[in-house]
Amino acid sequence: MKNRKLFFFDIDGTLLDHDKHLPASTEAAVKQLIEKGHFVAIATGRAPFMFKELRENLGITSYLSFNGQYGVFEGEPIIKKPLDKDELARLTVEATKRDHPLVYMNERDMKANIPYHPQIETSIGTLHFEHPDYDPAFLEGRDIYQSLIFFAEDEDHFYIDNYEKFDFVRWHEYSSDVVPAGGSKANGVETMMNKLGMTKEDLYVFGDGPNDIEMIKFSPNSVAMGNGVDQVKKAASFVTKDVSDDGIVYALKHLGIL
């Protein structure tokens, strides 16, 4: 297709509104992009099993999950960057001493290393998921692409200073994603862009949160949602309206895509 473009959309606060609903205008716009022959993918910190229904509804078969650590291109996995197993085991020991629970995630499931913790329930509840089941041995013999660690923001520095192989990306006041150091959505976006033989000029990215910043900076056609954090807005080439105010459609029309 001549003039084919490549689109990457974050999920929470970008495709989904503040109540985790997909606005009708957004659904129609994304489907219109696909009908026009554009390549449309998702780039999220979520695990694949957490947005399966959304993919199927929109007809999307390519995505970056775990902030780029596990990527699927047209139904086939092409990116697999699990957490270092020894370092994850060390993190588990240290976090347990500090009463900071963990949730381990692979492409199919997630398990907690303690039976229950209110911060796990509160944080994951904002994504409309229940407290994960207890299975402290889930990390053994599996590739874990992302972990969630639960503690207050004022303790961030301890983990950032002591785990060079990991990046800690805060997504909730009680929780941070744990991903391989240097891993980001931008890396996955570049991999898929190269696989398609496309250039940055053809690339459009949409996001709202701290884990979108690298992706936003990577693309010259970057859109920050009106509800996005200040760092994302400052890095983006265009700031659209709020996700609940037809922000996706507004941006696509502004860019001359729709």
PDB file of C-alpha atoms in Angstrom:
ATOM      1  CA  MET A   1       0.000   0.000   0.000  1.00  0.00           C
ATOM      2  CA  LYS A   2       1.321   3.413  -0.950  1.00  0.00           C
ATOM      3  CA  ASN A   3       1.538   5.852   1.968  1.00  0.00           C
ATOM      4  CA  ARG A   4       1.087   3.055   4.491  1.00  0.00           C
ATOM      5  CA  LYS A   5       1.705   4.230   8.047  1.00  0.00           C
ATOM      6  CA  LEU A   6       2.654   2.445  11.240  1.00  0.00           C
ATOM      7  CA  PHE A   7       0.657   3.180  14.416  1.00  0.00           C
ATOM      8  CA  PHE A   8       1.409   2.141  18.005  1.00  0.00           C
ATOM      9  CA  PHE A   9      -1.140   2.780  20.739  1.00  0.00           C
ATOM     10  CA  ASP A  10      -0.678   2.482  24.486  1.00  0.00           C
ATOM     11  CA  ILE A  11      -3.703   1.005  26.278  1.00  0.00           C
ATOM     12  CA  ASP A  12      -4.459   2.528  29.675  1.00  0.00           C
ATOM     13  CA  GLY A  13      -5.278   6.212  29.372  1.00  0.00           C
ATOM     14  CA  THR A  14      -4.798   6.092  25.608  1.00  0.00           C
ATOM     15  CA  LEU A  15      -7.063   3.492  24.014  1.00  0.00           C
ATOM     16  CA  LEU A  16      -9.008   2.888  27.227  1.00  0.00           C
ATOM     17  CA  ASP A  17     -10.547   5.768  29.164  1.00  0.00           C
ATOM     18  CA  HIS A  18     -10.341   6.468  32.896  1.00  0.00           C
ATOM     19  CA  ASP A  19     -12.946   3.762  33.590  1.00  0.00           C
ATOM     20  CA  LYS A  20     -11.065   1.220  31.414  1.00  0.00           C
ATOM     21  CA  HIS A  21     -13.684   1.440  28.673  1.00  0.00           C
ATOM     22  CA  LEU A  22     -12.937   1.707  24.958  1.00  0.00           C
ATOM     23  CA  PRO A  23     -14.629   4.883  23.653  1.00  0.00           C
ATOM     24  CA  ALA A  24     -16.823   4.219  20.614  1.00  0.00           C
ATOM     25  CA  SER A  25     -14.998   6.941  18.673  1.00  0.00           C
ATOM     26  CA  THR A  26     -11.630   5.312  19.383  1.00  0.00           C
ATOM     27  CA  GLU A  27     -12.862   1.870  18.354  1.00  0.00           C
ATOM     28  CA  ALA A  28     -14.214   3.220  15.082  1.00  0.00           C
ATOM     29  CA  ALA A  29     -11.031   5.191  14.356  1.00  0.00           C
ATOM     30  CA  VAL A  30      -8.682   2.255  14.944  1.00  0.00           C
ATOM     31  CA  LYS A  31     -10.780  -0.046  12.792  1.00  0.00           C
ATOM     32  CA  GLN A  32     -10.804   2.619  10.078  1.00  0.00           C
ATOM     33  CA  LEU A  33      -7.001   2.770  10.145  1.00  0.00           C
ATOM     34  CA  ILE A  34      -6.844  -1.001   9.637  1.00  0.00           C
ATOM     35  CA  GLU A  35      -9.421  -0.877   6.838  1.00  0.00           C
ATOM     36  CA  LYS A  36      -7.308   1.767   5.093  1.00  0.00           C
ATOM     37  CA  GLY A  37      -4.390  -0.682   5.112  1.00  0.00           C
ATOM     38  CA  HIS A  38      -2.264   0.912   7.814  1.00  0.00           C
ATOM     39  CA  PHE A  39      -0.278  -1.248  10.240  1.00  0.00           C
ATOM     40  CA  VAL A  40      -1.778  -0.898  13.728  1.00  0.00           C
ATOM     41  CA  ALA A  41      -0.198  -2.347  16.873  1.00  0.00           C
ATOM     42  CA  ILE A  42      -0.457  -2.017  20.643  1.00  0.00           C
ATOM     43  CA  ALA A  43       2.431  -1.016  22.928  1.00  0.00           C
ATOM     44  CA  THR A  44       1.642  -1.605  26.596  1.00  0.00           C
ATOM     45  CA  GLY A  45       3.052  -2.490  29.967  1.00  0.00           C
ATOM     46  CA  ARG A  46       0.294  -5.080  30.306  1.00  0.00           C
ATOM     47  CA  ALA A  47       0.772  -8.802  29.835  1.00  0.00           C
ATOM     48  CA  PRO A  48      -0.755 -10.342  26.662  1.00  0.00           C
ATOM     49  CA  PHE A  49      -3.485 -12.154  28.585  1.00  0.00           C
ATOM     50  CA  MET A  50      -4.615  -8.811  30.036  1.00  0.00           C
ATOM     51  CA  PHE A  51      -5.702  -7.357  26.692  1.00  0.00           C
ATOM     52  CA  LYS A  52      -6.682 -10.376  24.599  1.00  0.00           C
ATOM     53  CA  GLU A  53     -10.314  -9.257  24.331  1.00  0.00           C
ATOM     54  CA  LEU A  54      -9.262  -5.753  23.279  1.00  0.00           C
ATOM     55  CA  ARG A  55      -7.005  -7.126  20.510  1.00  0.00           C
ATOM     56  CA  GLU A  56      -9.735  -9.378  19.208  1.00  0.00           C
ATOM     57  CA  ASN A  57     -12.317  -6.592  19.267  1.00  0.00           C
ATOM     58  CA  LEU A  58     -10.070  -4.240  17.301  1.00  0.00           C
ATOM     59  CA  GLY A  59      -8.663  -6.908  14.973  1.00  0.00           C
ATOM     60  CA  ILE A  60      -5.067  -6.253  16.043  1.00  0.00           C
ATOM     61  CA  THR A  61      -2.561  -9.118  15.682  1.00  0.00           C
ATOM     62  CA  SER A  62       0.700  -7.289  16.488  1.00  0.00           C
ATOM     63  CA  TYR A  63       1.680  -5.940  19.873  1.00  0.00           C
ATOM     64  CA  LEU A  64       4.423  -5.101  22.337  1.00  0.00           C
ATOM     65  CA  SER A  65       3.677  -6.233  25.881  1.00  0.00           C
ATOM     66  CA  PHE A  66       5.591  -5.871  29.151  1.00  0.00           C
ATOM     67  CA  ASN A  67       6.876  -2.486  27.918  1.00  0.00           C
ATOM     68  CA  GLY A  68       8.484  -4.099  24.881  1.00  0.00           C
ATOM     69  CA  GLN A  69       9.953  -7.255  26.421  1.00  0.00           C
ATOM     70  CA  TYR A  70       7.590  -9.641  24.615  1.00  0.00           C
ATOM     71  CA  GLY A  71       6.541  -8.719  21.106  1.00  0.00           C
ATOM     72  CA  VAL A  72       4.239 -10.437  18.627  1.00  0.00           C
ATOM     73  CA  PHE A  73       4.189  -9.582  14.920  1.00  0.00           C
ATOM     74  CA  GLU A  74       1.056 -10.667  13.067  1.00  0.00           C
ATOM     75  CA  GLY A  75       0.438 -13.476  15.540  1.00  0.00           C
ATOM     76  CA  GLU A  76       4.046 -14.737  15.802  1.00  0.00           C
ATOM     77  CA  PRO A  77       6.363 -13.942  18.746  1.00  0.00           C
ATOM     78  CA  ILE A  78       9.452 -12.067  17.529  1.00  0.00           C
ATOM     79  CA  ILE A  79      10.744 -10.430  20.731  1.00  0.00           C
ATOM     80  CA  LYS A  80      11.508 -12.340  23.932  1.00  0.00           C
ATOM     81  CA  LYS A  81      13.571 -10.556  26.597  1.00  0.00           C
ATOM     82  CA  PRO A  82      12.954 -12.165  29.984  1.00  0.00           C
ATOM     83  CA  LEU A  83      14.262 -10.916  33.313  1.00  0.00           C
ATOM     84  CA  ASP A  84      17.601 -12.291  34.514  1.00  0.00           C
ATOM     85  CA  LYS A  85      16.674 -15.312  36.636  1.00  0.00           C
ATOM     86  CA  ASP A  86      19.457 -14.979  39.234  1.00  0.00           C
ATOM     87  CA  GLU A  87      18.808 -11.278  39.698  1.00  0.00           C
ATOM     88  CA  LEU A  88      15.065 -11.882  40.033  1.00  0.00           C
ATOM     89  CA  ALA A  89      15.748 -14.483  42.718  1.00  0.00           C
ATOM     90  CA  ARG A  90      17.970 -11.962  44.558  1.00  0.00           C
ATOM     91  CA  LEU A  91      15.292  -9.295  44.245  1.00  0.00           C
ATOM     92  CA  THR A  92      12.721 -11.691  45.683  1.00  0.00           C
ATOM     93  CA  VAL A  93      14.840 -12.350  48.771  1.00  0.00           C
ATOM     94  CA  GLU A  94      15.586  -8.667  49.402  1.00  0.00           C
ATOM     95  CA  ALA A  95      12.023  -7.497  48.733  1.00  0.00           C
ATOM     96  CA  THR A  96      10.625 -10.156  51.059  1.00  0.00           C
ATOM     97  CA  LYS A  97      12.896  -8.902  53.860  1.00  0.00           C
ATOM     98  CA  ARG A  98      11.486  -5.413  53.328  1.00  0.00           C
ATOM     99  CA  ASP A  99       7.856  -6.631  53.237  1.00  0.00           C
ATOM    100  CA  HIS A 100       7.529  -5.672  49.561  1.00  0.00           C
ATOM    101  CA  PRO A 101       5.497  -8.324  47.721  1.00  0.00           C
ATOM    102  CA  LEU A 102       6.043  -9.332  44.107  1.00  0.00           C
ATOM    103  CA  VAL A 103       3.900 -10.519  41.238  1.00  0.00           C
ATOM    104  CA  TYR A 104       5.590 -12.564  38.482  1.00  0.00           C
ATOM    105  CA  MET A 105       4.264 -12.368  34.932  1.00  0.00           C
ATOM    106  CA  ASN A 106       4.836 -14.334  31.758  1.00  0.00           C
ATOM    107  CA  GLU A 107       2.888 -14.185  28.512  1.00  0.00           C
ATOM    108  CA  ARG A 108       0.142 -16.477  29.852  1.00  0.00           C
ATOM    109  CA  ASP A 109      -0.394 -15.789  33.545  1.00  0.00           C
ATOM    110  CA  MET A 110       0.620 -13.943  36.710  1.00  0.00           C
ATOM    111  CA  LYS A 111       1.180 -15.177  40.255  1.00  0.00           C
ATOM    112  CA  ALA A 112       1.944 -13.499  43.579  1.00  0.00           C
ATOM    113  CA  ASN A 113       4.703 -14.556  45.962  1.00  0.00           C
ATOM    114  CA  ILE A 114       2.441 -14.036  48.983  1.00  0.00           C
ATOM    115  CA  PRO A 115      -1.178 -15.120  49.510  1.00  0.00           C
ATOM    116  CA  TYR A 116      -2.543 -11.566  49.871  1.00  0.00           C
ATOM    117  CA  HIS A 117      -1.441  -7.964  50.167  1.00  0.00           C
ATOM    118  CA  PRO A 118      -3.698  -4.868  50.083  1.00  0.00           C
ATOM    119  CA  GLN A 119      -1.305  -2.949  47.827  1.00  0.00           C
ATOM    120  CA  ILE A 120      -1.465  -5.732  45.241  1.00  0.00           C
ATOM    121  CA  GLU A 121      -5.253  -5.728  45.376  1.00  0.00           C
ATOM    122  CA  THR A 122      -5.457  -1.925  45.126  1.00  0.00           C
ATOM    123  CA  SER A 123      -2.949  -1.554  42.281  1.00  0.00           C
ATOM    124  CA  ILE A 124      -4.070  -4.421  40.088  1.00  0.00           C
ATOM    125  CA  GLY A 125      -7.680  -3.552  40.870  1.00  0.00           C
ATOM    126  CA  THR A 126      -7.237  -0.308  38.928  1.00  0.00           C
ATOM    127  CA  LEU A 127      -6.707  -2.485  35.835  1.00  0.00           C
ATOM    128  CA  HIS A 128      -9.939  -4.360  36.626  1.00  0.00           C
ATOM    129  CA  PHE A 129      -8.105  -7.556  37.538  1.00  0.00           C
ATOM    130  CA  GLU A 130      -8.352  -9.524  40.764  1.00  0.00           C
ATOM    131  CA  HIS A 131      -5.513 -10.265  43.166  1.00  0.00           C
ATOM    132  CA  PRO A 132      -3.326 -12.938  41.500  1.00  0.00           C
ATOM    133  CA  ASP A 133      -3.233 -16.434  42.933  1.00  0.00           C
ATOM    134  CA  TYR A 134      -0.423 -17.400  45.290  1.00  0.00           C
ATOM    135  CA  ASP A 135       2.443 -19.352  43.708  1.00  0.00           C
ATOM    136  CA  PRO A 136       5.903 -18.363  44.992  1.00  0.00           C
ATOM    137  CA  ALA A 137       7.536 -20.994  42.743  1.00  0.00           C
ATOM    138  CA  PHE A 138       6.055 -19.520  39.539  1.00  0.00           C
ATOM    139  CA  LEU A 139       9.385 -17.904  38.609  1.00  0.00           C
ATOM    140  CA  GLU A 140      11.201 -21.252  38.624  1.00  0.00           C
ATOM    141  CA  GLY A 141      11.739 -22.856  35.221  1.00  0.00           C
ATOM    142  CA  ARG A 142       9.855 -20.131  33.352  1.00  0.00           C
ATOM    143  CA  ASP A 143      10.776 -17.013  31.461  1.00  0.00           C
ATOM    144  CA  ILE A 144       9.420 -14.069  33.466  1.00  0.00           C
ATOM    145  CA  TYR A 145       9.148 -11.005  31.258  1.00  0.00           C
ATOM    146  CA  GLN A 146       8.026  -8.569  33.913  1.00  0.00           C
ATOM    147  CA  SER A 147       7.516  -8.469  37.635  1.00  0.00           C
ATOM    148  CA  LEU A 148       5.487  -6.044  39.691  1.00  0.00           C
ATOM    149  CA  ILE A 149       6.901  -4.892  43.005  1.00  0.00           C
ATOM    150  CA  PHE A 150       4.782  -3.113  45.589  1.00  0.00           C
ATOM    151  CA  PHE A 151       6.078  -0.317  47.840  1.00  0.00           C
ATOM    152  CA  ALA A 152       5.735   3.431  48.369  1.00  0.00           C
ATOM    153  CA  GLU A 153       7.477   5.887  46.054  1.00  0.00           C
ATOM    154  CA  ASP A 154       9.900   7.117  48.703  1.00  0.00           C
ATOM    155  CA  GLU A 155      11.730   3.764  48.574  1.00  0.00           C
ATOM    156  CA  ASP A 156      12.338   3.790  44.807  1.00  0.00           C
ATOM    157  CA  HIS A 157      15.982   4.739  45.213  1.00  0.00           C
ATOM    158  CA  PHE A 158      16.911   1.545  47.078  1.00  0.00           C
ATOM    159  CA  TYR A 159      15.981  -0.725  44.183  1.00  0.00           C
ATOM    160  CA  ILE A 160      17.188   1.618  41.454  1.00  0.00           C
ATOM    161  CA  ASP A 161      20.607   1.864  43.161  1.00  0.00           C
ATOM    162  CA  ASN A 162      21.023  -1.860  43.829  1.00  0.00           C
ATOM    163  CA  TYR A 163      19.743  -3.618  40.698  1.00  0.00           C
ATOM    164  CA  GLU A 164      21.672  -2.556  37.619  1.00  0.00           C
ATOM    165  CA  LYS A 165      20.162  -5.324  35.477  1.00  0.00           C
ATOM    166  CA  PHE A 166      16.628  -4.043  36.078  1.00  0.00           C
ATOM    167  CA  ASP A 167      14.692  -0.869  35.419  1.00  0.00           C
ATOM    168  CA  PHE A 168      11.902   0.076  37.820  1.00  0.00           C
ATOM    169  CA  VAL A 169       9.082   1.918  36.058  1.00  0.00           C
ATOM    170  CA  ARG A 170       6.437   3.265  38.407  1.00  0.00           C
ATOM    171  CA  TRP A 171       2.859   2.940  37.150  1.00  0.00           C
ATOM    172  CA  HIS A 172       0.917   3.283  40.413  1.00  0.00           C
ATOM    173  CA  GLU A 173       1.547   4.979  43.743  1.00  0.00           C
ATOM    174  CA  TYR A 174       2.015   1.511  45.260  1.00  0.00           C
ATOM    175  CA  SER A 175       3.679  -0.351  42.401  1.00  0.00           C
ATOM    176  CA  SER A 176       6.483  -0.374  39.850  1.00  0.00           C
ATOM    177  CA  ASP A 177       7.087  -2.573  36.825  1.00  0.00           C
ATOM    178  CA  VAL A 178      10.364  -4.478  36.925  1.00  0.00           C
ATOM    179  CA  VAL A 179      11.809  -4.890  33.407  1.00  0.00           C
ATOM    180  CA  PRO A 180      15.257  -5.640  31.958  1.00  0.00           C
ATOM    181  CA  ALA A 181      17.569  -2.614  32.125  1.00  0.00           C
ATOM    182  CA  GLY A 182      17.424  -0.537  28.965  1.00  0.00           C
ATOM    183  CA  GLY A 183      14.280  -2.263  27.798  1.00  0.00           C
ATOM    184  CA  SER A 184      11.528   0.000  26.546  1.00  0.00           C
ATOM    185  CA  LYS A 185       8.619   0.231  24.179  1.00  0.00           C
ATOM    186  CA  ALA A 186      10.898   2.204  21.834  1.00  0.00           C
ATOM    187  CA  ASN A 187      13.145  -0.816  21.260  1.00  0.00           C
ATOM    188  CA  GLY A 188      10.189  -2.969  20.272  1.00  0.00           C
ATOM    189  CA  VAL A 189       8.747  -0.246  18.063  1.00  0.00           C
ATOM    190  CA  GLU A 190      12.063  -0.003  16.211  1.00  0.00           C
ATOM    191  CA  THR A 191      12.226  -3.791  15.757  1.00  0.00           C
ATOM    192  CA  MET A 192       8.760  -3.931  14.198  1.00  0.00           C
ATOM    193  CA  MET A 193       9.400  -0.822  12.113  1.00  0.00           C
ATOM    194  CA  ASN A 194      12.529  -2.414  10.653  1.00  0.00           C
ATOM    195  CA  LYS A 195      10.737  -5.706  10.039  1.00  0.00           C
ATOM    196  CA  LEU A 196       8.163  -3.831   7.961  1.00  0.00           C
ATOM    197  CA  GLY A 197      10.868  -1.920   6.099  1.00  0.00           C
ATOM    198  CA  MET A 198       9.365   1.367   7.215  1.00  0.00           C
ATOM    199  CA  THR A 199      10.983   4.567   8.499  1.00  0.00           C
ATOM    200  CA  LYS A 200      10.426   6.900  11.427  1.00  0.00           C
ATOM    201  CA  GLU A 201       8.627   9.267   9.097  1.00  0.00           C
ATOM    202  CA  ASP A 202       5.926   6.592   8.703  1.00  0.00           C
ATOM    203  CA  LEU A 203       5.688   5.982  12.459  1.00  0.00           C
ATOM    204  CA  TYR A 204       2.959   7.400  14.714  1.00  0.00           C
ATOM    205  CA  VAL A 205       2.876   6.656  18.462  1.00  0.00           C
ATOM    206  CA  PHE A 206       0.271   7.511  21.097  1.00  0.00           C
ATOM    207  CA  GLY A 207       0.768   7.431  24.864  1.00  0.00           C
ATOM    208  CA  ASP A 208       0.128   9.082  28.207  1.00  0.00           C
ATOM    209  CA  GLY A 209       2.376   7.599  30.923  1.00  0.00           C
ATOM    210  CA  PRO A 210       6.010   7.458  32.055  1.00  0.00           C
ATOM    211  CA  ASN A 211       6.556   4.117  30.296  1.00  0.00           C
ATOM    212  CA  ASP A 212       5.649   5.806  26.980  1.00  0.00           C
ATOM    213  CA  ILE A 213       8.349   8.492  27.113  1.00  0.00           C
ATOM    214  CA  GLU A 214      11.064   6.585  25.201  1.00  0.00           C
ATOM    215  CA  MET A 215       8.569   5.622  22.507  1.00  0.00           C
ATOM    216  CA  ILE A 216       7.286   9.206  22.301  1.00  0.00           C
ATOM    217  CA  LYS A 217      10.832  10.551  21.926  1.00  0.00           C
ATOM    218  CA  PHE A 218      11.674   7.931  19.283  1.00  0.00           C
ATOM    219  CA  SER A 219       8.975   8.994  16.845  1.00  0.00           C
ATOM    220  CA  PRO A 220       8.825  12.367  15.095  1.00  0.00           C
ATOM    221  CA  ASN A 221       5.043  11.877  14.914  1.00  0.00           C
ATOM    222  CA  SER A 222       4.278  11.408  18.587  1.00  0.00           C
ATOM    223  CA  VAL A 223       0.981  12.161  20.304  1.00  0.00           C
ATOM    224  CA  ALA A 224       0.495  12.702  24.025  1.00  0.00           C
ATOM    225  CA  MET A 225      -3.010  12.344  25.386  1.00  0.00           C
ATOM    226  CA  GLY A 226      -4.514  15.395  27.067  1.00  0.00           C
ATOM    227  CA  ASN A 227      -4.685  13.347  30.262  1.00  0.00           C
ATOM    228  CA  GLY A 228      -1.002  12.391  29.995  1.00  0.00           C
ATOM    229  CA  VAL A 229       1.733  13.201  32.495  1.00  0.00           C
ATOM    230  CA  ASP A 230       3.759  16.375  31.959  1.00  0.00           C
ATOM    231  CA  GLN A 231       6.930  14.533  30.866  1.00  0.00           C
ATOM    232  CA  VAL A 232       5.051  12.864  28.026  1.00  0.00           C
ATOM    233  CA  LYS A 233       3.397  16.086  26.934  1.00  0.00           C
ATOM    234  CA  LYS A 234       6.747  17.900  26.862  1.00  0.00           C
ATOM    235  CA  ALA A 235       8.347  15.126  24.770  1.00  0.00           C
ATOM    236  CA  ALA A 236       5.499  14.739  22.250  1.00  0.00           C
ATOM    237  CA  SER A 237       5.194  16.546  18.946  1.00  0.00           C
ATOM    238  CA  PHE A 238       1.449  17.010  19.505  1.00  0.00           C
ATOM    239  CA  VAL A 239      -0.799  17.032  22.577  1.00  0.00           C
ATOM    240  CA  THR A 240      -4.365  15.950  21.835  1.00  0.00           C
ATOM    241  CA  LYS A 241      -7.530  16.087  23.920  1.00  0.00           C
ATOM    242  CA  ASP A 242      -8.353  13.854  26.875  1.00  0.00           C
ATOM    243  CA  VAL A 243      -8.907  10.161  26.134  1.00  0.00           C
ATOM    244  CA  SER A 244     -12.553  10.597  27.173  1.00  0.00           C
ATOM    245  CA  ASP A 245     -12.983  13.618  24.899  1.00  0.00           C
ATOM    246  CA  ASP A 246     -12.358  11.762  21.621  1.00  0.00           C
ATOM    247  CA  GLY A 247      -8.627  12.433  21.952  1.00  0.00           C
ATOM    248  CA  ILE A 248      -7.560   9.708  19.503  1.00  0.00           C
ATOM    249  CA  VAL A 249      -9.908  10.886  16.754  1.00  0.00           C
ATOM    250  CA  TYR A 250      -8.968  14.522  17.341  1.00  0.00           C
ATOM    251  CA  ALA A 251      -5.276  13.700  16.884  1.00  0.00           C
ATOM    252  CA  LEU A 252      -5.779  11.557  13.777  1.00  0.00           C
ATOM    253  CA  LYS A 253      -7.793  14.326  12.158  1.00  0.00           C
ATOM    254  CA  HIS A 254      -5.211  16.943  13.156  1.00  0.00           C
ATOM    255  CA  LEU A 255      -2.485  14.802  11.563  1.00  0.00           C
ATOM    256  CA  GLY A 256      -4.479  14.410   8.375  1.00  0.00           C
ATOM    257  CA  ILE A 257      -4.794  10.641   8.738  1.00  0.00           C
ATOM    258  CA  LEU A 258      -8.592  10.514   8.997  1.00  0.00           C
TER     259      LEU A 258
END
